[in-house]
Coordinates of C-alpha atoms in Angstrom, one line a residue:
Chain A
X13 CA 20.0 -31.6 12.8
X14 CA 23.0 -32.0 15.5
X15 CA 21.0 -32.5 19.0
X16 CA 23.2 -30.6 20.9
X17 CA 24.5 -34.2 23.5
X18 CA 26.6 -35.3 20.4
X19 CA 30.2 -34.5 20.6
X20 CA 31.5 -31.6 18.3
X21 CA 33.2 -33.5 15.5
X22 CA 30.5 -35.8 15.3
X23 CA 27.9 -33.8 14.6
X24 CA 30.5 -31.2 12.2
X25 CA 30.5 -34.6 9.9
X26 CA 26.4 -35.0 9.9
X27 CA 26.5 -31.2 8.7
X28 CA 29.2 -31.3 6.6
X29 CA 27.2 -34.4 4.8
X30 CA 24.0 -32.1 4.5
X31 CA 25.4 -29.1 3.3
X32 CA 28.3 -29.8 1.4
X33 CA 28.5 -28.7 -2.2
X34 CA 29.1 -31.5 -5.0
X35 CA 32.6 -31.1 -5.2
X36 CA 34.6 -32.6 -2.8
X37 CA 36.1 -30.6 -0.3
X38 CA 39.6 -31.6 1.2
X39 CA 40.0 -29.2 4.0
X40 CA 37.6 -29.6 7.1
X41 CA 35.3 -27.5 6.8
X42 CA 35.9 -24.4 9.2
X43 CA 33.2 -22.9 11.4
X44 CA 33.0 -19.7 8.6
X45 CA 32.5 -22.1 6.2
X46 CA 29.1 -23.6 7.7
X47 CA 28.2 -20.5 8.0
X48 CA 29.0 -19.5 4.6
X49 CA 26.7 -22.5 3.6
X50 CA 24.0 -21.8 5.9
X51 CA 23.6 -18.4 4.7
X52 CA 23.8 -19.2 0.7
X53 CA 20.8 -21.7 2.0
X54 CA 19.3 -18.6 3.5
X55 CA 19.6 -16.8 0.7
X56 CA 18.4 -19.4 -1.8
X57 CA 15.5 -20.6 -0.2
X58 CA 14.0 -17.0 0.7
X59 CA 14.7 -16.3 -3.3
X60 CA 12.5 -19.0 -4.4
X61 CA 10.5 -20.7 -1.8
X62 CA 7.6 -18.1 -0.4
X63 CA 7.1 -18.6 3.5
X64 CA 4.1 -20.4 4.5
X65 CA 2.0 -17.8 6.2
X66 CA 2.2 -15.8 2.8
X67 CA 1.4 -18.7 0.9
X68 CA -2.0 -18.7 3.1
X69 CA -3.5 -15.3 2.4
X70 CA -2.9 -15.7 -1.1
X71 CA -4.7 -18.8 -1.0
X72 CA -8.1 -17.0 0.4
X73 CA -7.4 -14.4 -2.0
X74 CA -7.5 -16.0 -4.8
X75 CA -11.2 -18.0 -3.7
X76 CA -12.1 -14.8 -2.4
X77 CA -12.0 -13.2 -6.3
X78 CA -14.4 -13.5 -9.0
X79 CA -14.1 -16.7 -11.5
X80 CA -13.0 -15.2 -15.3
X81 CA -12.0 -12.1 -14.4
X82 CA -8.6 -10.8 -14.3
X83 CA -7.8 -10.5 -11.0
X84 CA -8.6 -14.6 -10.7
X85 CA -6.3 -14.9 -13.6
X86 CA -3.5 -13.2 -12.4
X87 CA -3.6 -14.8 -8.9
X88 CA -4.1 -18.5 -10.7
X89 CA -0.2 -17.1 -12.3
X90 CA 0.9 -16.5 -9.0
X91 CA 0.5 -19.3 -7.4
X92 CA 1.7 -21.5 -10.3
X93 CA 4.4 -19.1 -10.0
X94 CA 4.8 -19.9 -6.3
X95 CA 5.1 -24.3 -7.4
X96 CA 7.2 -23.5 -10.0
X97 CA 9.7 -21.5 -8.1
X98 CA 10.2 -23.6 -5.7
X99 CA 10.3 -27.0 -7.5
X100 CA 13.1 -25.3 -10.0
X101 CA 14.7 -23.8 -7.6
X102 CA 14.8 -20.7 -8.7
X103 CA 14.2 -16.5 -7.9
X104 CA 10.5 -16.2 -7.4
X105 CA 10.7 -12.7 -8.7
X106 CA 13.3 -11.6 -11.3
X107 CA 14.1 -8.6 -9.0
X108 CA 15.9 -10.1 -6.0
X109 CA 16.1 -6.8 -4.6
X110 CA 18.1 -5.2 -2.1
X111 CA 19.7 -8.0 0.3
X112 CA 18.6 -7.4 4.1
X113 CA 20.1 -9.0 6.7
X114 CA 18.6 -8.6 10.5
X115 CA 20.5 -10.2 13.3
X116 CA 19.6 -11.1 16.4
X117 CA 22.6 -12.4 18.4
X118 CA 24.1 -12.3 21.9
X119 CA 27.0 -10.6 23.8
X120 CA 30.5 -11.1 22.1
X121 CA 29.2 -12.2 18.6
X122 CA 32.1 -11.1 15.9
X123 CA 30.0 -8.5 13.3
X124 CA 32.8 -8.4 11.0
X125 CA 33.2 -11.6 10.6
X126 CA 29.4 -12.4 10.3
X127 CA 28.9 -10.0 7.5
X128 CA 32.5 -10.6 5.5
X129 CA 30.9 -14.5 5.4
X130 CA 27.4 -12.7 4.6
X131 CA 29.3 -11.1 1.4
X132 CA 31.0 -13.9 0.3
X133 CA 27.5 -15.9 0.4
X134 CA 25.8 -13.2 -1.7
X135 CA 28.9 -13.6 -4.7
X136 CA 28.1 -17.4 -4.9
X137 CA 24.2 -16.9 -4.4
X138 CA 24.5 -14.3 -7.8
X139 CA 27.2 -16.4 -9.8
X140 CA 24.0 -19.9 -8.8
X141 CA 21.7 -17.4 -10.7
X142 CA 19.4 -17.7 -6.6
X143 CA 20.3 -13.3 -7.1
X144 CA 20.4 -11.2 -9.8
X145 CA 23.4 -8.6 -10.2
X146 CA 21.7 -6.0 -8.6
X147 CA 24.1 -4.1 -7.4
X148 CA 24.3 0.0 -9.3
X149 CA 26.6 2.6 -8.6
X150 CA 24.6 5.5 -8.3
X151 CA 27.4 8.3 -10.0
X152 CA 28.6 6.0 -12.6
X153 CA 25.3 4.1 -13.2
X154 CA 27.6 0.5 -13.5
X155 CA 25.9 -2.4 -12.4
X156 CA 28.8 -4.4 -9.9
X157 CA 28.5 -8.1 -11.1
X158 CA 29.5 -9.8 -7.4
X159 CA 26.3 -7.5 -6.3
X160 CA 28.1 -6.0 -3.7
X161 CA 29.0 -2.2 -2.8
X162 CA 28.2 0.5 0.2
X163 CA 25.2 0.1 1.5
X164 CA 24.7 -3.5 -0.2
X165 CA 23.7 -5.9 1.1
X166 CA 22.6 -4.1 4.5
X167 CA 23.0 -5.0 8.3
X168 CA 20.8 -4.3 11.0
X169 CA 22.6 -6.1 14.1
X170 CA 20.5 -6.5 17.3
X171 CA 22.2 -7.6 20.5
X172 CA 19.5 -9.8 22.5
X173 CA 20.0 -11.9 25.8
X174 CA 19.3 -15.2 24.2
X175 CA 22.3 -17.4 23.5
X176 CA 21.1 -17.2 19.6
X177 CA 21.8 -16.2 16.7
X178 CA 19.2 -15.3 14.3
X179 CA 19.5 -14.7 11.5
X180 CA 16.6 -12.8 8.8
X181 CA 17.1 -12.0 5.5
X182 CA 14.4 -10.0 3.4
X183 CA 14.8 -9.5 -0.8
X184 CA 12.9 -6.3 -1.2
X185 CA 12.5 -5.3 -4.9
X186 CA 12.5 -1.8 -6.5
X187 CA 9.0 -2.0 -7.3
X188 CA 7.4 -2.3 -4.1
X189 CA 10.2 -0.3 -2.4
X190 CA 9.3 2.4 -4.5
X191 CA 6.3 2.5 -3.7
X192 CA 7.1 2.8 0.1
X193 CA 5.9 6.8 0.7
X194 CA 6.5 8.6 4.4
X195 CA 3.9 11.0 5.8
X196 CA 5.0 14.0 7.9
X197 CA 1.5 15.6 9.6
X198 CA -0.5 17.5 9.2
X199 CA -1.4 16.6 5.6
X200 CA -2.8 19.1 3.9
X201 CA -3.7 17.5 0.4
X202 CA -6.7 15.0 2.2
X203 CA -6.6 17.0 6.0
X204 CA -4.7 14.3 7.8
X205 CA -4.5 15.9 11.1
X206 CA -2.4 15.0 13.6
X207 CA -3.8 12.4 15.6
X208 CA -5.2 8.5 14.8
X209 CA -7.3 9.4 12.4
X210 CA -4.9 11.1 10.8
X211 CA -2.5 8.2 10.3
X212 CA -5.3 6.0 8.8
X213 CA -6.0 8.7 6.1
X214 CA -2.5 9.0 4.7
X215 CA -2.2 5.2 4.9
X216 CA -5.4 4.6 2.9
X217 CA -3.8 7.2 1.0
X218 CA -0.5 5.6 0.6
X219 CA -2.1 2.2 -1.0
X220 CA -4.5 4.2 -3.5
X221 CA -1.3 5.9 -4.7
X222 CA 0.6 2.5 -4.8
X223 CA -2.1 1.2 -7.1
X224 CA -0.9 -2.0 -8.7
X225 CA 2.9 -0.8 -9.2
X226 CA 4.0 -2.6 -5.9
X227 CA 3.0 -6.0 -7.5
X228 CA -0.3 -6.3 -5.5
X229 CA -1.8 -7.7 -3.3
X230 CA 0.9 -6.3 -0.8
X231 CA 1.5 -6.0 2.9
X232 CA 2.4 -3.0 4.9
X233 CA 4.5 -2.5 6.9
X234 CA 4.3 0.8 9.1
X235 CA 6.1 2.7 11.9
X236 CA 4.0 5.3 13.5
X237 CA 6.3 8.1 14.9
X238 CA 10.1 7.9 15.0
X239 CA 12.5 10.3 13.1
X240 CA 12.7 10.1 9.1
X241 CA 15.2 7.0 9.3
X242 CA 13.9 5.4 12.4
X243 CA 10.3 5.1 11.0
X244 CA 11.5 3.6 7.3
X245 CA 14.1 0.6 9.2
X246 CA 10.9 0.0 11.8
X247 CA 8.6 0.0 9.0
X248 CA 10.8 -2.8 7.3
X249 CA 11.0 -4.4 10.4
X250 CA 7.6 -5.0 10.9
X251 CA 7.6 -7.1 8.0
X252 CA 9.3 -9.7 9.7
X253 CA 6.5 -10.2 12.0
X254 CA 4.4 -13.2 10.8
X255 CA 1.5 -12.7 9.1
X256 CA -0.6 -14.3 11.6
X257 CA 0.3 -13.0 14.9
X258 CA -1.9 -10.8 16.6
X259 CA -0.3 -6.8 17.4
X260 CA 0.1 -6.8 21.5
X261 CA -1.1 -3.1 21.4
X262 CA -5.1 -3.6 21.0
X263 CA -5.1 0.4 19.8
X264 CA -2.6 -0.9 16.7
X265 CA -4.1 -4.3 16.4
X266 CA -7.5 -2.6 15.6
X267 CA -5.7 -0.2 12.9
X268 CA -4.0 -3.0 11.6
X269 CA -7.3 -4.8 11.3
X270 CA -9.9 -2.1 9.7
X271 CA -6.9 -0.6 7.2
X272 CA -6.5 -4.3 5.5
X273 CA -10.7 -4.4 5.8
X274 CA -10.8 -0.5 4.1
X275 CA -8.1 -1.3 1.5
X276 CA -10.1 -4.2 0.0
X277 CA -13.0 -2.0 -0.5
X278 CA -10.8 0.0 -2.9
X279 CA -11.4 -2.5 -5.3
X280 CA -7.4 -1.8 -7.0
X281 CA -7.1 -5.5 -6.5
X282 CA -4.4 -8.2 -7.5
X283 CA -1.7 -6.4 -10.3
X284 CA -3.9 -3.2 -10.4
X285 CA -6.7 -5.1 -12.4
X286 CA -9.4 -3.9 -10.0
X287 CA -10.4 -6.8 -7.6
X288 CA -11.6 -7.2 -3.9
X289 CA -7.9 -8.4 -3.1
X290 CA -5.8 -5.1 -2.6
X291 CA -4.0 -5.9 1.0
X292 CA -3.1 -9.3 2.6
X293 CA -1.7 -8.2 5.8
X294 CA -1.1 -4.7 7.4
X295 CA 1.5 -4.5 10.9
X296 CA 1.8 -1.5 12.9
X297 CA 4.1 -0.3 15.4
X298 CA 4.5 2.9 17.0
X299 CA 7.8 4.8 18.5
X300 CA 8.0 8.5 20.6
X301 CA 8.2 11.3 18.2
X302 CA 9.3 14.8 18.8
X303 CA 6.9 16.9 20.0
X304 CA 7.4 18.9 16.5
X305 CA 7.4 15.3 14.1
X306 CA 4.6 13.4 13.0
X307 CA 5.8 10.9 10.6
X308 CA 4.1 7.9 9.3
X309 CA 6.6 5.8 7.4
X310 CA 4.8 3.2 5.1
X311 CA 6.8 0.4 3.4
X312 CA 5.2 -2.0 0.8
X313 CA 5.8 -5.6 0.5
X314 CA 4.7 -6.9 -3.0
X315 CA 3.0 -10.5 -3.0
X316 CA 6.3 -11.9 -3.8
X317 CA 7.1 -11.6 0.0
X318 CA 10.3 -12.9 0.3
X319 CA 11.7 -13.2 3.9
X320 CA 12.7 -16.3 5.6
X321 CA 15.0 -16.6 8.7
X322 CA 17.2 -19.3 10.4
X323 CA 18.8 -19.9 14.0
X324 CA 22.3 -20.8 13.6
X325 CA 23.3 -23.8 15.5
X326 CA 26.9 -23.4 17.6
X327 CA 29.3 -24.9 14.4
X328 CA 27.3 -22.6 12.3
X329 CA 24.6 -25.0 10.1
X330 CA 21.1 -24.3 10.5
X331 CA 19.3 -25.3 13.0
X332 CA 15.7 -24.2 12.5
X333 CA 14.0 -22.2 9.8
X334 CA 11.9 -19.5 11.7
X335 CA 9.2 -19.2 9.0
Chain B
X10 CA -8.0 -16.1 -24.3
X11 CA -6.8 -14.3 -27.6
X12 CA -3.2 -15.0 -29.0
X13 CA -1.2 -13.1 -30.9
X14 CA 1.4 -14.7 -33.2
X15 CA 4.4 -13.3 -34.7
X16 CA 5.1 -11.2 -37.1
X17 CA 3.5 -9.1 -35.3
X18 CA 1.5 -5.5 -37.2
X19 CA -0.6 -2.8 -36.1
X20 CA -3.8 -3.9 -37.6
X21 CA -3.8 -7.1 -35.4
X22 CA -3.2 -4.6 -32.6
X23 CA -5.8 -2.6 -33.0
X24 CA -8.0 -4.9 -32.9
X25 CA -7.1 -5.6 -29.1
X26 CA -9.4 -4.3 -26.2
X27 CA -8.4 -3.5 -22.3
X28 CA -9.7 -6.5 -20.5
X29 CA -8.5 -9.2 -23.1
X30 CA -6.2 -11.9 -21.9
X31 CA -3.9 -12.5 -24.7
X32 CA -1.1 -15.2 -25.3
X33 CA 1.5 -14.3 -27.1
X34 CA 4.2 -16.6 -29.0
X35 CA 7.0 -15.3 -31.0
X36 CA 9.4 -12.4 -30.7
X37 CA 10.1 -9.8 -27.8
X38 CA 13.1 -7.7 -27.0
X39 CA 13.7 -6.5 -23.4
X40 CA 14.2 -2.8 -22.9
X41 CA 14.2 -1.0 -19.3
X42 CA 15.6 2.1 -17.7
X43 CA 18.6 2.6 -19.9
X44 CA 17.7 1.3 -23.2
X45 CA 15.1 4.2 -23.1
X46 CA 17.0 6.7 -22.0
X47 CA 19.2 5.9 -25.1
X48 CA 17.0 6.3 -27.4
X49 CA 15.2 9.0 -26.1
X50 CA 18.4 10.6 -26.1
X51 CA 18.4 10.0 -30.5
X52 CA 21.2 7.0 -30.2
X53 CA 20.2 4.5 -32.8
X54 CA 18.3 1.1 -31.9
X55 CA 20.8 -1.4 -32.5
X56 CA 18.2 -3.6 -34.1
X57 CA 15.3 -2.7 -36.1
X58 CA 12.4 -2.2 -33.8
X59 CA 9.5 -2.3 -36.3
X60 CA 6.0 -4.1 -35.6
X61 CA 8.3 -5.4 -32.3
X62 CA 7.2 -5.9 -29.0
X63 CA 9.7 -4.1 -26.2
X64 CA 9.4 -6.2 -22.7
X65 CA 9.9 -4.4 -19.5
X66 CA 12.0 -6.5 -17.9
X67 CA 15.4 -6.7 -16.6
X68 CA 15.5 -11.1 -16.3
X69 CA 18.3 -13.2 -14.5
X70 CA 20.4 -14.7 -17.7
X71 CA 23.0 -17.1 -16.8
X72 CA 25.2 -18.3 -19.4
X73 CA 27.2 -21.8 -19.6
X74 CA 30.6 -21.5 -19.4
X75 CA 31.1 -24.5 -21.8
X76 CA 28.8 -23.6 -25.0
X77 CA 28.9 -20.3 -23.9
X78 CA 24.9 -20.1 -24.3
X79 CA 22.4 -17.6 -22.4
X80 CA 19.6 -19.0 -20.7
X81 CA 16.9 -17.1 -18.4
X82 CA 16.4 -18.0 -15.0
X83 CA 13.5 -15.6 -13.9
X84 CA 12.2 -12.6 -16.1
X85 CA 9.0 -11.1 -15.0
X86 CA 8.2 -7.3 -15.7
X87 CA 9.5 -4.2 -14.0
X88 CA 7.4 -1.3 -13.2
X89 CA 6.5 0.7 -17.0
X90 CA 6.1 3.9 -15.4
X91 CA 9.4 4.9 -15.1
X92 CA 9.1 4.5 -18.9
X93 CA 6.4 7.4 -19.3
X94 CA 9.1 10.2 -19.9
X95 CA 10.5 8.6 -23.0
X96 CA 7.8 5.6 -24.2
X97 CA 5.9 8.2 -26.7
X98 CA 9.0 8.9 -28.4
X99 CA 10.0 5.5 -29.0
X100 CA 6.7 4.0 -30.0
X101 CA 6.7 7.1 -32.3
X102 CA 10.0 6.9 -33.5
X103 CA 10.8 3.0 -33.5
X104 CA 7.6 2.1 -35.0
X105 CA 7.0 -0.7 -31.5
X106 CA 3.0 -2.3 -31.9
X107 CA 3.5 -3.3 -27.7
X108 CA 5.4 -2.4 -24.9
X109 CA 4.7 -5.4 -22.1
X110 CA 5.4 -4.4 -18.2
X111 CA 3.6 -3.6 -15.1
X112 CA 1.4 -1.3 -13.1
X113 CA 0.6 0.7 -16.2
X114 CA 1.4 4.2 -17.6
X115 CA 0.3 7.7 -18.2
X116 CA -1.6 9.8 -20.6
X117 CA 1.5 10.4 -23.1
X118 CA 2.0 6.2 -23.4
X119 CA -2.0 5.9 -23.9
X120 CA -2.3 9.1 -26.6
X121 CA 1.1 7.4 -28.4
X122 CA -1.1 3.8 -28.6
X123 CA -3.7 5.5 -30.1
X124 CA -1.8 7.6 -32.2
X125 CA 0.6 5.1 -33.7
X126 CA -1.0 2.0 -33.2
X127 CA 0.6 0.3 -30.3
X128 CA -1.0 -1.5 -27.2
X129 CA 0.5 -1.8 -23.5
X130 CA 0.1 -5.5 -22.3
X131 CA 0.3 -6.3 -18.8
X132 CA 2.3 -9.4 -17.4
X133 CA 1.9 -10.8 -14.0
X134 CA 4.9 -8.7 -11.6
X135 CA 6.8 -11.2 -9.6
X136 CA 5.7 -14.4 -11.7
X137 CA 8.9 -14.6 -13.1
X138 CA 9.4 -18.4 -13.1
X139 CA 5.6 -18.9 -15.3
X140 CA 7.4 -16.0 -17.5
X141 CA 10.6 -17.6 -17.7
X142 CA 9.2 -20.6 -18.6
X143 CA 7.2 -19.4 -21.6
X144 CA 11.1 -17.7 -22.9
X145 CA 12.3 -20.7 -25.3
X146 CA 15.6 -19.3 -26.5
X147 CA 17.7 -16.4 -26.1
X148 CA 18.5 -15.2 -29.9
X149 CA 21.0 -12.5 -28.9
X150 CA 21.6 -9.7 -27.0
X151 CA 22.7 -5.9 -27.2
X152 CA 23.7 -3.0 -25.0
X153 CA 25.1 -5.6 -23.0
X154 CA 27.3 -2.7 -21.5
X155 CA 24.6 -1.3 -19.6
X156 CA 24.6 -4.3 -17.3
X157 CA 22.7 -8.0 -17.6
X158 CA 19.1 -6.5 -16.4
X159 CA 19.8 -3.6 -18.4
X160 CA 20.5 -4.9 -22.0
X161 CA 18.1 -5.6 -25.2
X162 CA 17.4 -9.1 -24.5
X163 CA 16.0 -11.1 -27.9
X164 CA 13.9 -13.6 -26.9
X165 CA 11.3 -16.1 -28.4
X166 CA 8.7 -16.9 -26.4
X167 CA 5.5 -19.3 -26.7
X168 CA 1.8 -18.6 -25.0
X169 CA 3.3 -15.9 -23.1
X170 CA 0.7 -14.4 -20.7
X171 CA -0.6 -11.0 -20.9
X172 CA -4.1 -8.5 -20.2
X173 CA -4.5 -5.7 -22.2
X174 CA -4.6 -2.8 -19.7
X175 CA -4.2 0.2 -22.6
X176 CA -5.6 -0.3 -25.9
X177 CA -5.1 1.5 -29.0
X178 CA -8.5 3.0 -28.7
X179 CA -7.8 5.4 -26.2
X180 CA -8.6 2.9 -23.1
X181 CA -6.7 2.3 -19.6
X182 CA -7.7 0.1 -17.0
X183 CA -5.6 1.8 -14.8
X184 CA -7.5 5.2 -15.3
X185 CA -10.5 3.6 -14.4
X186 CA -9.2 1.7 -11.5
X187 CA -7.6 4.8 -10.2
X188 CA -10.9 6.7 -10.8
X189 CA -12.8 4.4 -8.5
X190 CA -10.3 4.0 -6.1
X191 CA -10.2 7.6 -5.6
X192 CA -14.2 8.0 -5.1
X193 CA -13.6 5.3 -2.7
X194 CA -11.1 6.1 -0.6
X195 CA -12.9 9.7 -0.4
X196 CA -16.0 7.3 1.2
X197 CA -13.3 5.9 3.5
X198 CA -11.8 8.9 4.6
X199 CA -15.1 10.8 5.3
X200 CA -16.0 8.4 7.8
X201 CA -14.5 8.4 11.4
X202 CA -14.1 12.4 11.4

């Protein structure tokens, strides 16, 4: 790590020594290409290594579940899945998913440039087997090899006043993302009104219809409020919150709280199996609605939580992991 | 634990019960979205699917540029009920004694198991490194045109880890999971109003 005192070219050489690939480079390496090589870091390392506060909850979960039953069983895979992974090196989960990238950054930070580099890290990351070619043309049905395209990977840019730049990158499979399901109230099917109560029906409602096809245990990720594509990208966002921190609003934090508590008494449990594990984490947030809108956007993360997020340092190497 | 060994037939099948934790070792061939939609649609199998095993599962193959050989990085299940549409007809037509995925399917899957002798084994979603490593060779591959996670994948595997979730005796252990969580979340719901 380059402790910002050193001189510039000094502390290009350190990086350059950490990050470099095995063959030798002759050019100096250019402040894209650090980039470039913290980002296929990025990428790697949220494909196979699972962030600590995930690793946690599963943890509890799986001393929380019967001995010899299923449920044990498949949560003993998981977390020799979760070693294995990261000692090989390797995707956690076959379905790297679609390729999010959320980034914070300040005044005057080049977008086009950030996201060409962003590209060109996701065709080396597939071609190093860290991504899978998961990249479809929805007319033809052809699956794009360099797992690019429109609309992948995604964006979400955030100016903020810090002198940072942050940078978070999610790998949300099909299966959980399928299960994601958005709520407009009233609800007639199980009288979701349109208040509080309201919202916590359709999300217990949401996770009994998920079942196990979202690789549970999951977490959940909701907007309350918003319009149709406001509430899904807050949903997702949410996410990104740690597992561990505590919702600001005490009205959310309690929702947050009792739907993880109500969801293990469904008893779907880890994989669908039945179990007392359903949830491992639940964050809320809320945005204005129309006066005529009531949505309540739910997105699923599947056990396989893969998220991880770096700051990148001035000559563009890593210079903390945020999870 | 049970374990199943290769060649695989419908008797030893049958004789497999939701709840049992079975290890399998021998063949499996990958089949996902597309590979059902083709047959469904009446193309031939480009290999004979008889007493086979189909895998859900769309794995990360990378393949050495020197000797030209496949190998699997990661190859976990994908979610089987996208499958419901068109898995009767196969099991009925191909003659398959398991289909291996996740999250379970419907009533046509389960009456098909029944019917033709088949079982639905569930692997582990997202353990795809424990899955991978069970995968000892890849013995070929077809319908590579619809894409790497898309093509039949012919794998032999050793102790592979599975649960029976649908048996060929008319079980799920999704319909009964879904059956409490449904009288549960009703509990849930009624309170607070």
């Amino acid at each position: 790590m380059a402790k910002k005192s050193r001189p510039k070219a000094a502390a290009k050489k350190i990086i350059k020594k950490k990050v470099a690939s095995p063959k030798k480079k002759t050019s100096p390496a250019k402040a894209s290409g650090d980039v470039f090589s913290s980002l296929l870091e990025l990428l790697r390392r949220t494909s196979a290594e699972l962030p600590d506060d995930i690793q946690k909850v599963i943890l509890e979960a799986l001393s929380r579940e019967e001995k010899n039953t299923t449920a044990e069983y498949a949560l003993k895979i998981i977390q020799d899945n979760i070693a294995l992974a990261k000692k090989k090196s390797q995707p956690l989960c076959q379905d790297t998913g679609t390729v999010l990238f959320f980034i914070s950054h300040p005044a005057n930070f080049d977008q086009i440039k950030f996201a060409d580099t962003a590209r060109k890290a996701i065709v080396k990351a597939t071609e190093l087997g860290y991504l899978r070619q998961n990249s479809v043309n929805s007319v033809t049905g052809k699956s794009e090899p360099s797992n690019l395209g429109p609309g992948h990977p995604t964006f979400h840019f955030h100016q903020h006043k810090s002198a940072n730049v942050e940078v978070r990158v999610m790998l949300k499979g099909g299966g959980c993302e399928n299960v994601g399901i958005q709520y407009s109230l009233p609800y007639g099917p199980i009288e979701a009104g349109r208040d509080m109560a309201g919202v916590r029906k359709v999300i217990l409602d949401g996770v009994v219809k998920a079942q196990g096809q979202g690789c549970g245990p999951g977490v959940l990720g909701i907007c309350i409020g918003g319009d149709r594509s406001s509430g899904y990208l807050e949903s997702k966002e949410q996410l990104l919150r740690k597992l561990d921190d505590t919702n600001p609003d005490k009205a959310l934090h309690e929702l947050e709280t009792d739907i993880v508590a109500s969801c293990n008494r469904l008893m779907i449990g880890p994989m669908g199996f039945g179990g007392k594990t359903t949830l491992l984490g639940c964050k809320i947030c809320s945005q204005q609605r129309v006066p005529a809108s009531f949505f309540v956007s739910i997105s699923y993360m599947c056990w396989a939580y893969r998220r991880q997020g770096i700051v990148l340092g001035k000559n563009g190497a890593i210079s903390k992991w945020l999870y | 634990m049970k374990t199943l060994t290769y060649p695989f037939t419908q008797a030893m099948v049958r004789e497999l019960h939701v709840g049992d934790m079975v290890n399998i070792t021998g063949k499996l061939f990958t089949g996902r979205d597309s590979v059902h939609k083709y047959l469904h649609e009446g193309n031939p199998s480009p290999v004979n699917l008889r007493n086979q095993i189909i895998y859900h599962c769309g794995p990360v193959v990378l393949k050495d540029k020197k000797t030209g050989k496949y190998r699997v990085v990661a190859a976990g299940p994908t979610t089987s009920i996208r499958e419901e549409p068109f898995q009767w007809q196969v099991i009925r037509d191909h003659g398959i004694v398991g289909v291996i995925g996740k999250g379970g399917m419907g009533p046509k899957t389960l009456k098909a198991c029944q019917e033709y002798g088949c079982v639905y084994f569930h692997a582990i979603g997202g353990a795809a490194q424990v899955l991978a490593e069970r995968i000892k060779s890849v013995d070929g591959v077809y319908l590579e045109q619809f894409g790497s996670p898309e093509a039949i994948w012919e794998l032999t595997v050793e102790d592979f880890p599975v649960v029976v979730t649908m048996d060929a005796h008319g079980n799920s252990l999704h319909q009964q999971v879904l059956d409490t969580s449904q009288a549960k979340l009703k509990e849930l719901i009624g309170q607070g109003h």
